[in-house]
mmCIF file of C-alpha atoms in Angstrom:
data_model
loop_
_atom_site.group_PDB
_atom_site.id
_atom_site.type_symbol
_atom_site.label_atom_id
_atom_site.label_comp_id
_atom_site.label_asym_id
_atom_site.label_seq_id
_atom_site.Cartn_x
_atom_site.Cartn_y
_atom_site.Cartn_z
ATOM 1 C CA MET O 1 28.981 7.163 6.077
ATOM 2 C CA ARG O 2 29.155 4.031 8.212
ATOM 3 C CA LEU O 3 26.630 5.490 10.630
ATOM 4 C CA ALA O 4 24.217 6.231 7.770
ATOM 5 C CA CYS O 5 24.586 2.689 6.437
ATOM 6 C CA LEU O 6 24.010 1.258 9.895
ATOM 7 C CA GLY O 7 20.903 3.399 10.339
ATOM 8 C CA LEU O 8 19.545 2.264 6.986
ATOM 9 C CA ALA O 9 20.258 -1.373 7.806
ATOM 10 C CA LEU O 10 18.435 -1.069 11.139
ATOM 11 C CA LEU O 11 15.491 0.658 9.484
ATOM 12 C CA LEU O 12 15.192 -2.053 6.845
ATOM 13 C CA ALA O 13 15.424 -4.740 9.515
ATOM 14 C CA SER O 14 12.481 -3.214 11.392
ATOM 15 C CA PRO O 15 9.679 -5.766 11.855
ATOM 16 C CA ALA O 16 7.132 -3.262 10.576
ATOM 17 C CA LEU O 17 8.990 -2.905 7.290
ATOM 18 C CA ALA O 18 10.176 -6.481 6.983
ATOM 19 C CA GLN O 19 6.808 -8.159 7.476
ATOM 20 C CA GLU O 20 5.713 -10.137 4.453
ATOM 21 C CA GLY O 21 2.047 -10.102 3.707
ATOM 22 C CA ASP O 22 -0.509 -12.653 2.630
ATOM 23 C CA ALA O 23 -1.876 -11.585 -0.758
ATOM 24 C CA ARG O 24 -5.055 -13.652 -0.300
ATOM 25 C CA ALA O 25 -5.828 -11.970 3.006
ATOM 26 C CA GLY O 26 -5.022 -8.627 1.403
ATOM 27 C CA ARG O 27 -7.430 -9.361 -1.438
ATOM 28 C CA ARG O 28 -10.239 -10.058 1.042
ATOM 29 C CA LEU O 29 -9.487 -6.889 2.974
ATOM 30 C CA ALA O 30 -9.196 -4.760 -0.169
ATOM 31 C CA GLY O 31 -12.510 -6.020 -1.529
ATOM 32 C CA GLY O 32 -14.417 -4.650 1.411
ATOM 33 C CA ARG O 33 -12.371 -1.563 2.105
ATOM 34 C CA CYS O 34 -10.501 -0.294 -0.944
ATOM 35 C CA ALA O 35 -12.403 -1.430 -4.035
ATOM 36 C CA VAL O 36 -14.968 1.381 -4.033
ATOM 37 C CA CYS O 37 -12.291 3.896 -5.002
ATOM 38 C CA HIS O 38 -9.314 1.791 -6.110
ATOM 39 C CA GLY O 39 -11.246 -0.943 -7.963
ATOM 40 C CA ASN O 40 -11.433 -4.696 -7.414
ATOM 41 C CA ASP O 41 -8.245 -5.180 -9.416
ATOM 42 C CA GLY O 42 -6.371 -2.129 -8.151
ATOM 43 C CA ILE O 43 -7.285 -0.009 -11.172
ATOM 44 C CA ALA O 44 -8.992 3.091 -9.786
ATOM 45 C CA VAL O 45 -12.660 3.678 -10.524
ATOM 46 C CA GLN O 46 -12.730 7.160 -8.957
ATOM 47 C CA PRO O 47 -10.978 9.919 -10.918
ATOM 48 C CA ASP O 48 -9.113 11.230 -7.865
ATOM 49 C CA ALA O 49 -7.907 7.818 -6.626
ATOM 50 C CA PRO O 50 -4.575 6.330 -7.722
ATOM 51 C CA ASN O 51 -4.151 2.909 -9.271
ATOM 52 C CA LEU O 52 -2.668 0.498 -6.733
ATOM 53 C CA ALA O 53 -2.163 -2.552 -8.966
ATOM 54 C CA GLY O 54 1.494 -3.477 -9.294
ATOM 55 C CA GLN O 55 2.543 -0.910 -6.705
ATOM 56 C CA ASN O 56 5.821 -1.439 -4.869
ATOM 57 C CA PRO O 57 4.891 -3.062 -1.529
ATOM 58 C CA ALA O 58 7.379 -1.033 0.534
ATOM 59 C CA TYR O 59 6.006 2.212 -0.891
ATOM 60 C CA LEU O 60 2.383 1.193 -0.385
ATOM 61 C CA SER O 61 3.091 0.048 3.180
ATOM 62 C CA ALA O 62 4.771 3.352 3.988
ATOM 63 C CA GLN O 63 1.860 5.337 2.583
ATOM 64 C CA LEU O 64 -0.751 3.293 4.443
ATOM 65 C CA ARG O 65 1.164 3.799 7.699
ATOM 66 C CA ALA O 66 1.384 7.527 7.000
ATOM 67 C CA PHE O 67 -2.390 7.707 6.444
ATOM 68 C CA ARG O 68 -3.055 5.573 9.534
ATOM 69 C CA ASP O 69 -0.779 7.694 11.709
ATOM 70 C CA LYS O 70 -2.029 10.962 10.134
ATOM 71 C CA ALA O 71 1.452 11.880 8.984
ATOM 72 C CA ARG O 72 -0.147 12.134 5.528
ATOM 73 C CA LEU O 73 -3.501 13.873 5.548
ATOM 74 C CA HIS O 74 -6.426 12.879 3.352
ATOM 75 C CA GLU O 75 -9.811 12.818 5.051
ATOM 76 C CA GLN O 76 -11.107 9.597 3.504
ATOM 77 C CA MET O 77 -7.807 7.704 3.573
ATOM 78 C CA ASN O 78 -7.155 8.676 7.197
ATOM 79 C CA LEU O 79 -10.540 7.189 8.111
ATOM 80 C CA MET O 80 -10.024 4.050 6.014
ATOM 81 C CA ALA O 81 -6.527 3.408 7.374
ATOM 82 C CA ALA O 82 -7.193 4.345 11.021
ATOM 83 C CA ASP O 83 -7.666 0.782 12.256
ATOM 84 C CA LEU O 84 -5.196 -1.016 9.974
ATOM 85 C CA THR O 85 -2.787 -3.302 11.803
ATOM 86 C CA GLU O 86 0.739 -3.954 10.589
ATOM 87 C CA ALA O 87 -0.494 -7.325 9.307
ATOM 88 C CA ASP O 88 -3.343 -5.643 7.415
ATOM 89 C CA ILE O 89 -0.903 -3.217 5.817
ATOM 90 C CA ALA O 90 1.476 -6.027 4.831
ATOM 91 C CA ASN O 91 -1.408 -8.049 3.401
ATOM 92 C CA LEU O 92 -2.787 -5.140 1.372
ATOM 93 C CA ALA O 93 0.675 -4.326 0.055
ATOM 94 C CA ALA O 94 1.222 -7.977 -0.918
ATOM 95 C CA TRP O 95 -2.122 -8.107 -2.730
ATOM 96 C CA TYR O 96 -1.599 -4.974 -4.784
ATOM 97 C CA ALA O 97 2.032 -5.850 -5.546
ATOM 98 C CA ALA O 98 0.940 -9.285 -6.806
ATOM 99 C CA ILE O 99 -1.291 -7.795 -9.496
ATOM 100 C CA GLU O 100 0.616 -7.744 -12.754
ATOM 101 C CA VAL O 101 0.405 -4.552 -14.742
ATOM 102 C CA THR O 102 1.598 -4.184 -18.301
ATOM 103 C CA ALA O 103 2.086 -1.033 -20.283
ATOM 104 C CA ALA O 104 2.448 -0.499 -23.993
ATOM 105 C CA PRO O 105 3.472 2.709 -25.710
ATOM 106 C CA PRO O 106 1.014 4.058 -28.272
ATOM 107 C CA ALA O 107 1.484 3.029 -31.899
ATOM 108 C CA ARG O 108 3.263 5.589 -34.017
#
């Protein structure tokens, strides 16, 4: 158990995971790279693209790394993520996480 906790602590302390992004820089990058499918505000405009607005930054960072490194295969996303730096990934994650999303259940 201690070894597992130590491993998790080291993983979370990794610079790649710990890097905080700049939401403004992420917004600029997203506008030229991501908006065609995921929308200017992170609400998808393509039916097969997910909404990114309000997404957890750690999850989004992990997925972008997986696309970049081809551990997760999707032809278009692998191309779009191929040249992303760790800073780019942190910035994109910060931008999408900063977008507030609200949800309301339907009226009865």
